[in-house]
Each structure stands twice: as C-alpha cells, then as structure tokens.
Amino acid sequence: MPSPATDPAATRRVSLLTLGCARNEVDSEELAGRLAAGGWELAADPEESDVVVVNTCGFVESAKKDSVDTLLAASDTGKKVVAVGCMAERYGHELADSLPEADAVLGFDHYADLSARLDDVVAGRKIASHTPGDRRKLLPISPVERPAAAEKVEVPGHGWGPRVLRTRLDDSPVAALKIASGCDRRCSFCAIPSFRGSFVSRQPDEIVAEALWLAEHGVKELFLVSENSTSYGKDFGRDGATALERLLPRLAEIDGIERVRVSYLQPAETRPQLVKAIATTPGVAEYFDLSFQHSSEQVLRRMRRFGSTDSFLALCEQIREYAPEAGIRTNVIVGFPGETEHDLAELERFLTGARLDAVGVFGYSDEDGTEAETFDGKLDPAEVAERVTRISALVEELTTQRAEDRIGTFVDVLVELDDDGELTGRAAHQAPEVDGECIILDAPEKVQVGDFLRGEVVDSAGVDLIVRAVPDAVR
C-alpha cells in the first residue's frame, strides 16, 4: 500500500505559525516552498492540518514563552506539532524533553528534508531531537573562506542558486528579503551568533533573482534583513567593502519594486559611503535602523560594543545632512550590569539630542550562555523596571515630538490595509510593525492596497501620522 509520501491521491496538509522577527518570516516562506515542493498542501487554519509547524523565536525570555505557549496551543488542536526555528535550534532535545506535546523538535539541518520528516511525524515514526551545538564552528574563521564552505552547511535562505525556493504566506505588498545570515560580533548580552552561526552573505545575483520573483508576486517594498546588514559583502574579498552600496540600486531598479528598505545596521560599522547610498539612491527608503543599544562608553564596552553619545549624535547628524527627513530608529537596553546613574543620564542626553523616530526600550535580563550572565554589578529587577519606565516615558515624549515635527511635510505612503474604506499604510521612515503608521484621509476611491499615495501630514497621534491625500495622489 503506498505511503502518504508516495501516494499522489493522498492530501497532506500543513500549517505554519511564525514567531519572532522578519528573518523568521523569510525562513517560514522558505519552509513553505520546500513543503509545497514535497507535495504538502499549505493550510491557513491549524484545525484543517495534519501537522502544525511552529517557527519559534529564542531571542529573549518573553519570546521563548510566546513560542512555548504557541506550541501548547497548537497541541490543543489535536494535530501533530513540530517545533523549528531559533528556539528549537538553540535548545533542541532539552526543549523536547520539557515539552512532550511537541511531536518533533527539528534544527536548521533538518530544513532541506523537512517534507520527509513531516511524513515521519504523520506516520508515527520517532525522530531524534536536534542536538544543539555552536554553529559558529561550522564555518571558517576567515570570512573570505566561508562562501565555498557554506555550500556544505545548512544556512536557512542560502544556496538556492537561480531558483527561488519560497512560497508567500500572505499577499502583503511588502516582503522581507534576506541578504545575509549569522553574526561575527560578540556582544556580551546576545546569544544569537551561537545558534545562527558566523556571518555569511548571500550572493548578489541570488538576492536579485529572489527580488524579481517577489516583484512578480505583487511585492512593492523589499525589506532587507539580516543579523548585521552593515557586514554584507565582508566575505566577498577585496570588492566586498561596497557590496551593499552596489546591490541597492540593482534592487531599486527592478520593475514593480517601488521602495527598498535596509534594516539591522551596526553603528560602529556604518561607513559614510553606505549612509550616502541609503540616503540618496532613488527608490531606497531614507531609513536607518541603527542598533545603538546604549550610548554610555562604559556600558558599551561592557556590552563589547563601540561608540559614545557624541559619536552616535555625529552619525545622526551625518544622516540628516544627506536627508533631513530621514527616519532613524533604534533599540536600547537599560539596567545593564554596572549601569550607573551617570550612564543612564548619558543615554538620556543621546536620546534627547538624536531626535529619533522610534525607540524600543528593553530592560536587561540574563540570557543563557552569554558573557553578561557572568558579570557582577547586576541591578535589582525592581530597579531595572524603574529605569525602563523612566526611559520609556522620555522616549514617548521625544518620538511624539518628532512625529509632530513632520506635520506640514509630504510623504509617500504604501497602502497596506483597507478596513471598510479606512486606509492605513507606511511612509518611508516607518518600517513594518515597529515604527507606527499613516492614517489616510480623503483617499481617492480608486486607491487599493499596494498603491503608493502622496499626502500631506496634517496631524499626528503618538508616532502615527494623519495624512491627507493630495490631488492626483496615487502612483
């Protein structure tokens, strides 16, 4: 009797649930492409599936909890449940032992044959849980030796060649596009390099091929993602130093692509020519997602990072010399071990002077296996929470003021939602989900999701902008 894997009449249905960042969203669409190629039918509703695949996040404690809660909820459907993604890669059999509700816990090395592994799950065949390891050890120390070696290592989103191994899971006019994976930095608070591996760039032609495919599938904005976009091309040898600057115009010139957005920039690596390229290349959003994390030199050194309040303010000024209306966003960590009142005041000085559009504020907490976990000078959790409240209040005031400063300016809004005629979207300084949105007034009847609409900012609400469409607004 034929098995489901070989019986063409058998219908195998799978649902994909994605948690975490935009990089995970890309990975889920790669998995969807692999599963579709393996004969699986994608189902939006877990209740209608044979297997529910949960692409987990393992970055911080709250993300891990969300991942576990999602796995448990998926199990409650009575369907088979498989954990993949960062949390599964990071904890492997430990997660499997503590969460028997998951029928399998699979790592990145399982992605290439995920279709067959799900066949095993449906058939009740036991799969050995992933055994975690430091993925930095899978690639050479020298970046220029990595492209060849990476062909033998499973790196999600890499090595497809000219074909595109991806299936879109929604019809949004914006899509994340992975340009690199992994990270060579050794920030003392971050565990990501250990389970995502060393930094490796995707080849430019492969990225362009995927961008062309996305454009053919209705995408208007490309959201370039990686763990560290400023390192893109460092593993290409002598010509790699300006690889991102050369890639951006190629992507912006693709027919159908109206906007290219770069994310995950490291301030210490953000070179002047890259600033100029992002700020002045037609079709590239004047948007700078800069991972400052703090501005006190003392705290930054303990974080194993570089910079200072004055150097970061100078970078913001450099950006605005090229593009006065550029969007700048960041995340900061407060309550880091050893952070003093002076350090916190220095962070406040930076935030006040930088005039950022959006800031995520996070309180420090220990992460498994990180250097900072061993540091002395830990603050009481109540003190950390108090500092989060203090900085968050300042950030809310400052970002509200920054939005108010945009009243009277004109913006191009990508329309992303039509709720019974109430349209919302994003301007160039607003990235998906994290930076606020534009609420559109007086839009022409012909406007559709995916259109770009020209409008004047007439008011603001927090970081959100109220935009009134101008005559002949649609393009």
PDB file of N, CA, C and O in Angstrom, residues 381-453:
ATOM      1  N   PRO A 381      15.959  43.634  39.927  1.00  0.00           N
ATOM      2  CA  PRO A 381      14.925  43.701  38.884  1.00  0.00           C
ATOM      3  C   PRO A 381      13.969  44.871  39.046  1.00  0.00           C
ATOM      4  O   PRO A 381      13.501  45.440  38.048  1.00  0.00           O
ATOM      5  N   ALA A 382      13.673  45.255  40.292  1.00  0.00           N
ATOM      6  CA  ALA A 382      12.776  46.389  40.507  1.00  0.00           C
ATOM      7  C   ALA A 382      13.429  47.684  40.020  1.00  0.00           C
ATOM      8  O   ALA A 382      12.751  48.563  39.467  1.00  0.00           O
ATOM      9  N   GLU A 383      14.744  47.792  40.201  1.00  0.00           N
ATOM     10  CA  GLU A 383      15.458  48.967  39.727  1.00  0.00           C
ATOM     11  C   GLU A 383      15.507  48.989  38.199  1.00  0.00           C
ATOM     12  O   GLU A 383      15.353  50.041  37.569  1.00  0.00           O
ATOM     13  N   VAL A 384      15.712  47.828  37.602  1.00  0.00           N
ATOM     14  CA  VAL A 384      15.699  47.745  36.138  1.00  0.00           C
ATOM     15  C   VAL A 384      14.336  48.185  35.599  1.00  0.00           C
ATOM     16  O   VAL A 384      14.256  48.980  34.648  1.00  0.00           O
ATOM     17  N   ALA A 385      13.276  47.693  36.221  1.00  0.00           N
ATOM     18  CA  ALA A 385      11.925  48.053  35.779  1.00  0.00           C
ATOM     19  C   ALA A 385      11.686  49.558  35.915  1.00  0.00           C
ATOM     20  O   ALA A 385      11.058  50.178  35.044  1.00  0.00           O
ATOM     21  N   GLU A 386      12.194  50.146  36.988  1.00  0.00           N
ATOM     22  CA  GLU A 386      12.025  51.581  37.200  1.00  0.00           C
ATOM     23  C   GLU A 386      12.755  52.370  36.107  1.00  0.00           C
ATOM     24  O   GLU A 386      12.234  53.371  35.598  1.00  0.00           O
ATOM     25  N   ARG A 387      13.936  51.891  35.731  1.00  0.00           N
ATOM     26  CA  ARG A 387      14.684  52.588  34.682  1.00  0.00           C
ATOM     27  C   ARG A 387      14.013  52.428  33.322  1.00  0.00           C
ATOM     28  O   ARG A 387      14.031  53.357  32.504  1.00  0.00           O
ATOM     29  N   VAL A 388      13.443  51.273  33.080  1.00  0.00           N
ATOM     30  CA  VAL A 388      12.687  51.078  31.837  1.00  0.00           C
ATOM     31  C   VAL A 388      11.534  52.078  31.769  1.00  0.00           C
ATOM     32  O   VAL A 388      11.286  52.713  30.729  1.00  0.00           O
ATOM     33  N   THR A 389      10.826  52.238  32.867  1.00  0.00           N
ATOM     34  CA  THR A 389       9.700  53.180  32.909  1.00  0.00           C
ATOM     35  C   THR A 389      10.184  54.602  32.654  1.00  0.00           C
ATOM     36  O   THR A 389       9.569  55.364  31.895  1.00  0.00           O
ATOM     37  N   ARG A 390      11.296  54.956  33.263  1.00  0.00           N
ATOM     38  CA  ARG A 390      11.853  56.308  33.121  1.00  0.00           C
ATOM     39  C   ARG A 390      12.251  56.599  31.675  1.00  0.00           C
ATOM     40  O   ARG A 390      11.884  57.636  31.114  1.00  0.00           O
ATOM     41  N   ILE A 391      12.999  55.693  31.063  1.00  0.00           N
ATOM     42  CA  ILE A 391      13.456  55.909  29.692  1.00  0.00           C
ATOM     43  C   ILE A 391      12.297  55.806  28.711  1.00  0.00           C
ATOM     44  O   ILE A 391      12.217  56.558  27.732  1.00  0.00           O
ATOM     45  N   SER A 392      11.355  54.916  28.978  1.00  0.00           N
ATOM     46  CA  SER A 392      10.196  54.776  28.096  1.00  0.00           C
ATOM     47  C   SER A 392       9.369  56.057  28.073  1.00  0.00           C
ATOM     48  O   SER A 392       8.870  56.473  27.016  1.00  0.00           O
ATOM     49  N   ALA A 393       9.220  56.684  29.226  1.00  0.00           N
ATOM     50  CA  ALA A 393       8.460  57.941  29.283  1.00  0.00           C
ATOM     51  C   ALA A 393       9.170  59.026  28.473  1.00  0.00           C
ATOM     52  O   ALA A 393       8.513  59.797  27.748  1.00  0.00           O
ATOM     53  N   LEU A 394      10.486  59.095  28.583  1.00  0.00           N
ATOM     54  CA  LEU A 394      11.238  60.076  27.804  1.00  0.00           C
ATOM     55  C   LEU A 394      11.105  59.786  26.316  1.00  0.00           C
ATOM     56  O   LEU A 394      10.880  60.706  25.506  1.00  0.00           O
ATOM     57  N   VAL A 395      11.235  58.512  25.943  1.00  0.00           N
ATOM     58  CA  VAL A 395      11.128  58.123  24.537  1.00  0.00           C
ATOM     59  C   VAL A 395       9.757  58.475  23.980  1.00  0.00           C
ATOM     60  O   VAL A 395       9.635  58.995  22.853  1.00  0.00           O
ATOM     61  N   GLU A 396       8.705  58.213  24.731  1.00  0.00           N
ATOM     62  CA  GLU A 396       7.360  58.535  24.261  1.00  0.00           C
ATOM     63  C   GLU A 396       7.218  60.025  23.990  1.00  0.00           C
ATOM     64  O   GLU A 396       6.641  60.437  22.970  1.00  0.00           O
ATOM     65  N   GLU A 397       7.759  60.832  24.893  1.00  0.00           N
ATOM     66  CA  GLU A 397       7.691  62.286  24.714  1.00  0.00           C
ATOM     67  C   GLU A 397       8.473  62.724  23.477  1.00  0.00           C
ATOM     68  O   GLU A 397       7.988  63.509  22.650  1.00  0.00           O
ATOM     69  N   LEU A 398       9.684  62.185  23.316  1.00  0.00           N
ATOM     70  CA  LEU A 398      10.560  62.608  22.225  1.00  0.00           C
ATOM     71  C   LEU A 398      10.050  62.145  20.864  1.00  0.00           C
ATOM     72  O   LEU A 398      10.088  62.895  19.884  1.00  0.00           O
ATOM     73  N   THR A 399       9.586  60.901  20.775  1.00  0.00           N
ATOM     74  CA  THR A 399       9.104  60.402  19.483  1.00  0.00           C
ATOM     75  C   THR A 399       7.783  61.057  19.094  1.00  0.00           C
ATOM     76  O   THR A 399       7.517  61.257  17.909  1.00  0.00           O
ATOM     77  N   THR A 400       6.983  61.431  20.089  1.00  0.00           N
ATOM     78  CA  THR A 400       5.764  62.182  19.796  1.00  0.00           C
ATOM     79  C   THR A 400       6.115  63.543  19.202  1.00  0.00           C
ATOM     80  O   THR A 400       5.509  63.994  18.225  1.00  0.00           O
ATOM     81  N   GLN A 401       7.128  64.185  19.795  1.00  0.00           N
ATOM     82  CA  GLN A 401       7.577  65.471  19.269  1.00  0.00           C
ATOM     83  C   GLN A 401       8.121  65.332  17.851  1.00  0.00           C
ATOM     84  O   GLN A 401       7.871  66.173  16.984  1.00  0.00           O
ATOM     85  N   ARG A 402       8.861  64.257  17.619  1.00  0.00           N
ATOM     86  CA  ARG A 402       9.430  64.026  16.279  1.00  0.00           C
ATOM     87  C   ARG A 402       8.308  63.851  15.250  1.00  0.00           C
ATOM     88  O   ARG A 402       8.397  64.380  14.140  1.00  0.00           O
ATOM     89  N   ALA A 403       7.266  63.129  15.612  1.00  0.00           N
ATOM     90  CA  ALA A 403       6.133  62.981  14.699  1.00  0.00           C
ATOM     91  C   ALA A 403       5.451  64.323  14.453  1.00  0.00           C
ATOM     92  O   ALA A 403       5.057  64.647  13.319  1.00  0.00           O
ATOM     93  N   GLU A 404       5.318  65.116  15.496  1.00  0.00           N
ATOM     94  CA  GLU A 404       4.704  66.436  15.348  1.00  0.00           C
ATOM     95  C   GLU A 404       5.526  67.322  14.414  1.00  0.00           C
ATOM     96  O   GLU A 404       4.976  68.144  13.667  1.00  0.00           O
ATOM     97  N   ASP A 405       6.846  67.157  14.436  1.00  0.00           N
ATOM     98  CA  ASP A 405       7.716  67.932  13.544  1.00  0.00           C
ATOM     99  C   ASP A 405       7.435  67.638  12.077  1.00  0.00           C
ATOM    100  O   ASP A 405       7.771  68.445  11.198  1.00  0.00           O
ATOM    101  N   ARG A 406       6.832  66.493  11.786  1.00  0.00           N
ATOM    102  CA  ARG A 406       6.557  66.128  10.398  1.00  0.00           C
ATOM    103  C   ARG A 406       5.251  66.728   9.877  1.00  0.00           C
ATOM    104  O   ARG A 406       4.955  66.607   8.687  1.00  0.00           O
ATOM    105  N   ILE A 407       4.477  67.354  10.749  1.00  0.00           N
ATOM    106  CA  ILE A 407       3.238  67.999  10.290  1.00  0.00           C
ATOM    107  C   ILE A 407       3.596  69.106   9.301  1.00  0.00           C
ATOM    108  O   ILE A 407       4.474  69.927   9.544  1.00  0.00           O
ATOM    109  N   GLY A 408       2.907  69.094   8.166  1.00  0.00           N
ATOM    110  CA  GLY A 408       3.191  70.062   7.117  1.00  0.00           C
ATOM    111  C   GLY A 408       4.109  69.533   6.033  1.00  0.00           C
ATOM    112  O   GLY A 408       4.259  70.168   4.987  1.00  0.00           O
ATOM    113  N   THR A 409       4.738  68.372   6.261  1.00  0.00           N
ATOM    114  CA  THR A 409       5.575  67.767   5.234  1.00  0.00           C
ATOM    115  C   THR A 409       4.732  66.843   4.355  1.00  0.00           C
ATOM    116  O   THR A 409       3.576  66.544   4.674  1.00  0.00           O
ATOM    117  N   PHE A 410       5.337  66.383   3.271  1.00  0.00           N
ATOM    118  CA  PHE A 410       4.651  65.477   2.353  1.00  0.00           C
ATOM    119  C   PHE A 410       5.335  64.114   2.369  1.00  0.00           C
ATOM    120  O   PHE A 410       6.569  64.032   2.443  1.00  0.00           O
ATOM    121  N   VAL A 411       4.535  63.072   2.313  1.00  0.00           N
ATOM    122  CA  VAL A 411       5.072  61.711   2.396  1.00  0.00           C
ATOM    123  C   VAL A 411       4.429  60.843   1.318  1.00  0.00           C
ATOM    124  O   VAL A 411       3.321  61.104   0.856  1.00  0.00           O
ATOM    125  N   ASP A 412       5.165  59.793   0.919  1.00  0.00           N
ATOM    126  CA  ASP A 412       4.631  58.768   0.029  1.00  0.00           C
ATOM    127  C   ASP A 412       4.310  57.541   0.877  1.00  0.00           C
ATOM    128  O   ASP A 412       5.200  56.939   1.479  1.00  0.00           O
ATOM    129  N   VAL A 413       3.031  57.190   0.903  1.00  0.00           N
ATOM    130  CA  VAL A 413       2.542  56.133   1.779  1.00  0.00           C
ATOM    131  C   VAL A 413       2.232  54.879   0.965  1.00  0.00           C
ATOM    132  O   VAL A 413       1.488  54.943  -0.022  1.00  0.00           O
ATOM    133  N   LEU A 414       2.802  53.750   1.380  1.00  0.00           N
ATOM    134  CA  LEU A 414       2.422  52.467   0.806  1.00  0.00           C
ATOM    135  C   LEU A 414       1.167  51.994   1.524  1.00  0.00           C
ATOM    136  O   LEU A 414       1.183  51.737   2.739  1.00  0.00           O
ATOM    137  N   VAL A 415       0.047  51.897   0.793  1.00  0.00           N
ATOM    138  CA  VAL A 415      -1.226  51.492   1.392  1.00  0.00           C
ATOM    139  C   VAL A 415      -1.178  49.989   1.672  1.00  0.00           C
ATOM    140  O   VAL A 415      -0.932  49.183   0.775  1.00  0.00           O
ATOM    141  N   GLU A 416      -1.414  49.624   2.946  1.00  0.00           N
ATOM    142  CA  GLU A 416      -1.288  48.221   3.343  1.00  0.00           C
ATOM    143  C   GLU A 416      -2.569  47.625   3.903  1.00  0.00           C
ATOM    144  O   GLU A 416      -2.697  46.407   4.000  1.00  0.00           O
ATOM    145  N   LEU A 417      -3.513  48.454   4.301  1.00  0.00           N
ATOM    146  CA  LEU A 417      -4.744  47.938   4.890  1.00  0.00           C
ATOM    147  C   LEU A 417      -5.921  48.800   4.476  1.00  0.00           C
ATOM    148  O   LEU A 417      -5.857  50.024   4.540  1.00  0.00           O
ATOM    149  N   ASP A 418      -6.975  48.122   4.053  1.00  0.00           N
ATOM    150  CA  ASP A 418      -8.236  48.786   3.733  1.00  0.00           C
ATOM    151  C   ASP A 418      -9.307  48.148   4.606  1.00  0.00           C
ATOM    152  O   ASP A 418      -9.757  47.041   4.355  1.00  0.00           O
ATOM    153  N   ASP A 419      -9.685  48.850   5.675  1.00  0.00           N
ATOM    154  CA  ASP A 419     -10.685  48.350   6.610  1.00  0.00           C
ATOM    155  C   ASP A 419     -11.991  49.090   6.352  1.00  0.00           C
ATOM    156  O   ASP A 419     -12.254  50.146   6.944  1.00  0.00           O
ATOM    157  N   ASP A 420     -12.791  48.549   5.428  1.00  0.00           N
ATOM    158  CA  ASP A 420     -14.061  49.169   5.048  1.00  0.00           C
ATOM    159  C   ASP A 420     -13.884  50.630   4.660  1.00  0.00           C
ATOM    160  O   ASP A 420     -14.630  51.513   5.106  1.00  0.00           O
ATOM    161  N   GLY A 421     -12.875  50.881   3.837  1.00  0.00           N
ATOM    162  CA  GLY A 421     -12.656  52.231   3.350  1.00  0.00           C
ATOM    163  C   GLY A 421     -11.726  53.065   4.188  1.00  0.00           C
ATOM    164  O   GLY A 421     -11.317  54.160   3.763  1.00  0.00           O
ATOM    165  N   GLU A 422     -11.359  52.604   5.378  1.00  0.00           N
ATOM    166  CA  GLU A 422     -10.390  53.308   6.209  1.00  0.00           C
ATOM    167  C   GLU A 422      -9.006  52.757   5.880  1.00  0.00           C
ATOM    168  O   GLU A 422      -8.694  51.615   6.197  1.00  0.00           O
ATOM    169  N   LEU A 423      -8.195  53.603   5.251  1.00  0.00           N
ATOM    170  CA  LEU A 423      -6.904  53.162   4.738  1.00  0.00           C
ATOM    171  C   LEU A 423      -5.771  53.529   5.691  1.00  0.00           C
ATOM    172  O   LEU A 423      -5.745  54.625   6.262  1.00  0.00           O
ATOM    173  N   THR A 424      -4.836  52.598   5.838  1.00  0.00           N
ATOM    174  CA  THR A 424      -3.612  52.866   6.589  1.00  0.00           C
ATOM    175  C   THR A 424      -2.433  52.327   5.792  1.00  0.00           C
ATOM    176  O   THR A 424      -2.574  51.438   4.950  1.00  0.00           O
ATOM    177  N   GLY A 425      -1.269  52.864   6.073  1.00  0.00           N
ATOM    178  CA  GLY A 425      -0.046  52.420   5.405  1.00  0.00           C
ATOM    179  C   GLY A 425       1.165  52.992   6.097  1.00  0.00           C
ATOM    180  O   GLY A 425       1.085  53.434   7.252  1.00  0.00           O
ATOM    181  N   ARG A 426       2.284  52.986   5.377  1.00  0.00           N
ATOM    182  CA  ARG A 426       3.541  53.439   5.978  1.00  0.00           C
ATOM    183  C   ARG A 426       4.290  54.367   5.029  1.00  0.00           C
ATOM    184  O   ARG A 426       4.323  54.151   3.816  1.00  0.00           O
ATOM    185  N   ALA A 427       4.903  55.377   5.628  1.00  0.00           N
ATOM    186  CA  ALA A 427       5.786  56.273   4.889  1.00  0.00           C
ATOM    187  C   ALA A 427       7.209  55.712   4.901  1.00  0.00           C
ATOM    188  O   ALA A 427       7.482  54.677   5.519  1.00  0.00           O
ATOM    189  N   ALA A 428       8.114  56.413   4.239  1.00  0.00           N
ATOM    190  CA  ALA A 428       9.484  55.902   4.099  1.00  0.00           C
ATOM    191  C   ALA A 428      10.182  55.731   5.439  1.00  0.00           C
ATOM    192  O   ALA A 428      11.045  54.854   5.594  1.00  0.00           O
ATOM    193  N   HIS A 429       9.834  56.529   6.428  1.00  0.00           N
ATOM    194  CA  HIS A 429      10.529  56.459   7.713  1.00  0.00           C
ATOM    195  C   HIS A 429       9.905  55.441   8.665  1.00  0.00           C
ATOM    196  O   HIS A 429      10.317  55.351   9.830  1.00  0.00           O
ATOM    197  N   GLN A 430       8.948  54.649   8.182  1.00  0.00           N
ATOM    198  CA  GLN A 430       8.233  53.695   9.038  1.00  0.00           C
ATOM    199  C   GLN A 430       8.393  52.282   8.509  1.00  0.00           C
ATOM    200  O   GLN A 430       7.900  51.949   7.434  1.00  0.00           O
ATOM    201  N   ALA A 431       9.068  51.443   9.275  1.00  0.00           N
ATOM    202  CA  ALA A 431       9.224  50.039   8.900  1.00  0.00           C
ATOM    203  C   ALA A 431       8.005  49.241   9.352  1.00  0.00           C
ATOM    204  O   ALA A 431       7.241  49.694  10.215  1.00  0.00           O
ATOM    205  N   PRO A 432       7.793  48.060   8.782  1.00  0.00           N
ATOM    206  CA  PRO A 432       6.625  47.260   9.160  1.00  0.00           C
ATOM    207  C   PRO A 432       6.568  46.954  10.652  1.00  0.00           C
ATOM    208  O   PRO A 432       7.572  46.579  11.258  1.00  0.00           O
ATOM    209  N   GLU A 433       5.416  47.181  11.245  1.00  0.00           N
ATOM    210  CA  GLU A 433       5.045  46.723  12.588  1.00  0.00           C
ATOM    211  C   GLU A 433       5.689  47.480  13.747  1.00  0.00           C
ATOM    212  O   GLU A 433       5.136  47.500  14.841  1.00  0.00           O
ATOM    213  N   VAL A 434       6.842  48.116  13.561  1.00  0.00           N
ATOM    214  CA  VAL A 434       7.576  48.633  14.727  1.00  0.00           C
ATOM    215  C   VAL A 434       7.636  50.149  14.813  1.00  0.00           C
ATOM    216  O   VAL A 434       8.006  50.688  15.855  1.00  0.00           O
ATOM    217  N   ASP A 435       7.290  50.872  13.738  1.00  0.00           N
ATOM    218  CA  ASP A 435       7.562  52.309  13.703  1.00  0.00           C
ATOM    219  C   ASP A 435       6.329  53.184  13.540  1.00  0.00           C
ATOM    220  O   ASP A 435       6.437  54.332  13.135  1.00  0.00           O
ATOM    221  N   GLY A 436       5.158  52.666  13.825  1.00  0.00           N
ATOM    222  CA  GLY A 436       3.958  53.455  13.626  1.00  0.00           C
ATOM    223  C   GLY A 436       3.454  53.360  12.204  1.00  0.00           C
ATOM    224  O   GLY A 436       4.003  52.640  11.361  1.00  0.00           O
ATOM    225  N   GLU A 437       2.391  54.111  11.899  1.00  0.00           N
ATOM    226  CA  GLU A 437       1.750  54.021  10.591  1.00  0.00           C
ATOM    227  C   GLU A 437       1.163  55.370  10.205  1.00  0.00           C
ATOM    228  O   GLU A 437       1.177  56.325  10.994  1.00  0.00           O
ATOM    229  N   CYS A 438       0.672  55.428   8.976  1.00  0.00           N
ATOM    230  CA  CYS A 438      -0.016  56.612   8.476  1.00  0.00           C
ATOM    231  C   CYS A 438      -1.504  56.298   8.331  1.00  0.00           C
ATOM    232  O   CYS A 438      -1.865  55.282   7.715  1.00  0.00           O
ATOM    233  N   ILE A 439      -2.327  57.137   8.880  1.00  0.00           N
ATOM    234  CA  ILE A 439      -3.781  57.026   8.735  1.00  0.00           C
ATOM    235  C   ILE A 439      -4.182  58.005   7.634  1.00  0.00           C
ATOM    236  O   ILE A 439      -3.908  59.202   7.731  1.00  0.00           O
ATOM    237  N   ILE A 440      -4.807  57.493   6.575  1.00  0.00           N
ATOM    238  CA  ILE A 440      -5.021  58.262   5.349  1.00  0.00           C
ATOM    239  C   ILE A 440      -6.428  58.858   5.313  1.00  0.00           C
ATOM    240  O   ILE A 440      -7.423  58.145   5.483  1.00  0.00           O
ATOM    241  N   LEU A 441      -6.500  60.155   5.059  1.00  0.00           N
ATOM    242  CA  LEU A 441      -7.769  60.860   4.919  1.00  0.00           C
ATOM    243  C   LEU A 441      -7.999  61.240   3.456  1.00  0.00           C
ATOM    244  O   LEU A 441      -7.040  61.519   2.712  1.00  0.00           O
ATOM    245  N   ASP A 442      -9.260  61.270   3.055  1.00  0.00           N
ATOM    246  CA  ASP A 442      -9.654  61.781   1.733  1.00  0.00           C
ATOM    247  C   ASP A 442      -8.959  61.057   0.591  1.00  0.00           C
ATOM    248  O   ASP A 442      -8.560  61.679  -0.410  1.00  0.00           O
ATOM    249  N   ALA A 443      -8.804  59.758   0.707  1.00  0.00           N
ATOM    250  CA  ALA A 443      -8.161  58.997  -0.358  1.00  0.00           C
ATOM    251  C   ALA A 443      -9.105  58.839  -1.542  1.00  0.00           C
ATOM    252  O   ALA A 443     -10.311  58.657  -1.364  1.00  0.00           O
ATOM    253  N   PRO A 444      -8.601  58.915  -2.771  1.00  0.00           N
ATOM    254  CA  PRO A 444      -9.461  58.677  -3.938  1.00  0.00           C
ATOM    255  C   PRO A 444     -10.063  57.277  -3.897  1.00  0.00           C
ATOM    256  O   PRO A 444      -9.458  56.349  -3.346  1.00  0.00           O
ATOM    257  N   GLU A 445     -11.228  57.115  -4.467  1.00  0.00           N
ATOM    258  CA  GLU A 445     -11.915  55.823  -4.428  1.00  0.00           C
ATOM    259  C   GLU A 445     -11.118  54.718  -5.104  1.00  0.00           C
ATOM    260  O   GLU A 445     -11.233  53.546  -4.745  1.00  0.00           O
ATOM    261  N   LYS A 446     -10.300  55.075  -6.070  1.00  0.00           N
ATOM    262  CA  LYS A 446      -9.575  54.062  -6.839  1.00  0.00           C
ATOM    263  C   LYS A 446      -8.372  53.486  -6.089  1.00  0.00           C
ATOM    264  O   LYS A 446      -7.739  52.544  -6.561  1.00  0.00           O
ATOM    265  N   VAL A 447      -8.045  54.030  -4.909  1.00  0.00           N
ATOM    266  CA  VAL A 447      -6.862  53.555  -4.177  1.00  0.00           C
ATOM    267  C   VAL A 447      -7.067  52.117  -3.721  1.00  0.00           C
ATOM    268  O   VAL A 447      -8.128  51.749  -3.200  1.00  0.00           O
ATOM    269  N   GLN A 448      -6.034  51.301  -3.900  1.00  0.00           N
ATOM    270  CA  GLN A 448      -6.052  49.911  -3.471  1.00  0.00           C
ATOM    271  C   GLN A 448      -4.841  49.609  -2.609  1.00  0.00           C
ATOM    272  O   GLN A 448      -3.836  50.328  -2.642  1.00  0.00           O
ATOM    273  N   VAL A 449      -4.927  48.526  -1.845  1.00  0.00           N
ATOM    274  CA  VAL A 449      -3.759  48.042  -1.113  1.00  0.00           C
ATOM    275  C   VAL A 449      -2.649  47.753  -2.115  1.00  0.00           C
ATOM    276  O   VAL A 449      -2.868  47.129  -3.154  1.00  0.00           O
ATOM    277  N   GLY A 450      -1.459  48.247  -1.821  1.00  0.00           N
ATOM    278  CA  GLY A 450      -0.329  48.093  -2.724  1.00  0.00           C
ATOM    279  C   GLY A 450      -0.015  49.337  -3.526  1.00  0.00           C
ATOM    280  O   GLY A 450       1.061  49.445  -4.123  1.00  0.00           O
ATOM    281  N   ASP A 451      -0.932  50.307  -3.522  1.00  0.00           N
ATOM    282  CA  ASP A 451      -0.673  51.582  -4.186  1.00  0.00           C
ATOM    283  C   ASP A 451       0.203  52.462  -3.300  1.00  0.00           C
ATOM    284  O   ASP A 451       0.177  52.360  -2.065  1.00  0.00           O
ATOM    285  N   PHE A 452       0.941  53.357  -3.956  1.00  0.00           N
ATOM    286  CA  PHE A 452       1.622  54.424  -3.238  1.00  0.00           C
ATOM    287  C   PHE A 452       0.803  55.695  -3.389  1.00  0.00           C
ATOM    288  O   PHE A 452       0.327  56.023  -4.487  1.00  0.00           O
ATOM    289  N   LEU A 453       0.622  56.388  -2.284  1.00  0.00           N
ATOM    290  CA  LEU A 453      -0.248  57.557  -2.250  1.00  0.00           C
ATOM    291  C   LEU A 453       0.529  58.734  -1.673  1.00  0.00           C
ATOM    292  O   LEU A 453       1.151  58.629  -0.617  1.00  0.00           O
TER     293      LEU A 453
END
